[in-house]
Amino acid sequence: VLGASPRALPVAEPDTMRLLFYKSELAWPRVSGHDVHAYQLMRALAAQGHDIALSTLEEPAAAALEHLPLVRRTTLAGRSGS
């Protein structure tokens, strides 16, 4: 996660992966196969006990995030790059 120190992140179990998904947006309603696949993949990996974080350029609608057990979510909109 941008700007976060390693100590700020939750400590994962030894067999748990911490995964960051990046999408420019997470559209609602989900109309593209990519949005459907990414959403279902995040849910499946979380159900297996992995820590899932999501970073998007645009703020997603609340409905797009429903049922996603995220440990962290960030929106990069309005941030200037170096």
Tab-separated table of C-alpha atoms in Angstrom:
chain	number	residue	atom	x	y	z
A	1	VAL	CA	0.000	0.000	0.000
A	2	LEU	CA	1.388	3.361	-0.985
A	3	GLY	CA	2.999	5.275	1.825
A	4	ALA	CA	2.344	2.621	4.458
A	5	SER	CA	5.153	1.240	6.525
A	6	PRO	CA	5.324	-2.562	6.899
A	7	ARG	CA	4.370	-2.223	10.566
A	8	ALA	CA	1.064	-0.562	9.613
A	9	LEU	CA	-0.084	-3.680	7.748
A	10	PRO	CA	-1.786	-6.583	9.507
A	11	VAL	CA	0.485	-9.513	10.271
A	12	ALA	CA	-0.437	-12.517	8.134
A	13	GLU	CA	-0.286	-16.136	9.231
A	14	PRO	CA	2.671	-18.072	7.717
A	15	ASP	CA	0.504	-19.759	5.071
A	16	THR	CA	-1.603	-16.674	4.389
A	17	MET	CA	-0.877	-14.429	1.423
A	18	ARG	CA	-1.403	-10.669	1.513
A	19	LEU	CA	-2.666	-9.716	-1.933
A	20	LEU	CA	-3.149	-6.255	-3.391
A	21	PHE	CA	-5.558	-5.971	-6.302
A	22	TYR	CA	-5.288	-2.842	-8.435
A	23	LYS	CA	-8.058	-1.806	-10.807
A	24	SER	CA	-8.677	1.578	-12.343
A	25	GLU	CA	-12.279	1.155	-11.209
A	26	LEU	CA	-14.568	-1.510	-9.809
A	27	ALA	CA	-17.715	-0.860	-11.796
A	28	TRP	CA	-21.263	-1.316	-10.578
A	29	PRO	CA	-23.235	-2.949	-11.967
A	30	ARG	CA	-20.561	-5.375	-13.092
A	31	VAL	CA	-20.842	-5.483	-16.866
A	32	SER	CA	-17.417	-6.664	-17.980
A	33	GLY	CA	-16.035	-10.132	-17.535
A	34	HIS	CA	-12.909	-8.625	-15.981
A	35	ASP	CA	-14.900	-6.932	-13.201
A	36	VAL	CA	-16.850	-10.125	-12.494
A	37	HIS	CA	-13.697	-12.250	-12.482
A	38	ALA	CA	-11.719	-9.859	-10.240
A	39	TYR	CA	-14.609	-9.601	-7.745
A	40	GLN	CA	-15.102	-13.372	-7.578
A	41	LEU	CA	-11.351	-14.006	-7.328
A	42	MET	CA	-11.036	-11.572	-4.402
A	43	ARG	CA	-13.964	-13.256	-2.624
A	44	ALA	CA	-12.610	-16.773	-3.221
A	45	LEU	CA	-9.115	-15.913	-1.990
A	46	ALA	CA	-10.520	-14.191	1.106
A	47	ALA	CA	-12.681	-17.260	1.802
A	48	GLN	CA	-9.486	-19.331	1.790
A	49	GLY	CA	-8.087	-17.078	4.527
A	50	HIS	CA	-5.899	-14.721	2.500
A	51	ASP	CA	-5.762	-10.983	3.243
A	52	ILE	CA	-7.153	-8.962	0.349
A	53	ALA	CA	-6.541	-5.259	-0.285
A	54	LEU	CA	-7.944	-3.212	-3.165
A	55	SER	CA	-6.603	-0.026	-4.696
A	56	THR	CA	-8.559	1.854	-7.378
A	57	LEU	CA	-8.182	5.121	-9.241
A	58	GLU	CA	-11.860	5.975	-8.882
A	59	GLU	CA	-13.980	5.642	-5.736
A	60	PRO	CA	-16.141	2.526	-6.217
A	61	ALA	CA	-19.847	2.506	-5.421
A	62	ALA	CA	-20.720	0.912	-2.081
A	63	ALA	CA	-22.652	-1.818	-3.922
A	64	ALA	CA	-19.510	-2.768	-5.871
A	65	LEU	CA	-17.708	-3.504	-2.596
A	66	GLU	CA	-20.554	-5.427	-0.992
A	67	HIS	CA	-19.490	-8.838	0.362
A	68	LEU	CA	-15.787	-8.130	-0.198
A	69	PRO	CA	-13.911	-8.759	3.079
A	70	LEU	CA	-11.069	-6.317	2.437
A	71	VAL	CA	-8.333	-5.671	4.994
A	72	ARG	CA	-7.562	-2.366	3.284
A	73	ARG	CA	-8.970	-0.225	0.481
A	74	THR	CA	-7.449	2.879	-1.060
A	75	THR	CA	-8.498	5.256	-3.794
A	76	LEU	CA	-5.790	7.017	-5.742
A	77	ALA	CA	-8.037	9.647	-7.411
A	78	GLY	CA	-6.673	13.132	-7.052
A	79	ARG	CA	-3.188	11.993	-6.058
A	80	SER	CA	-0.399	13.394	-8.152
A	81	GLY	CA	2.353	11.090	-9.393
A	82	SER	CA	6.042	11.868	-9.147
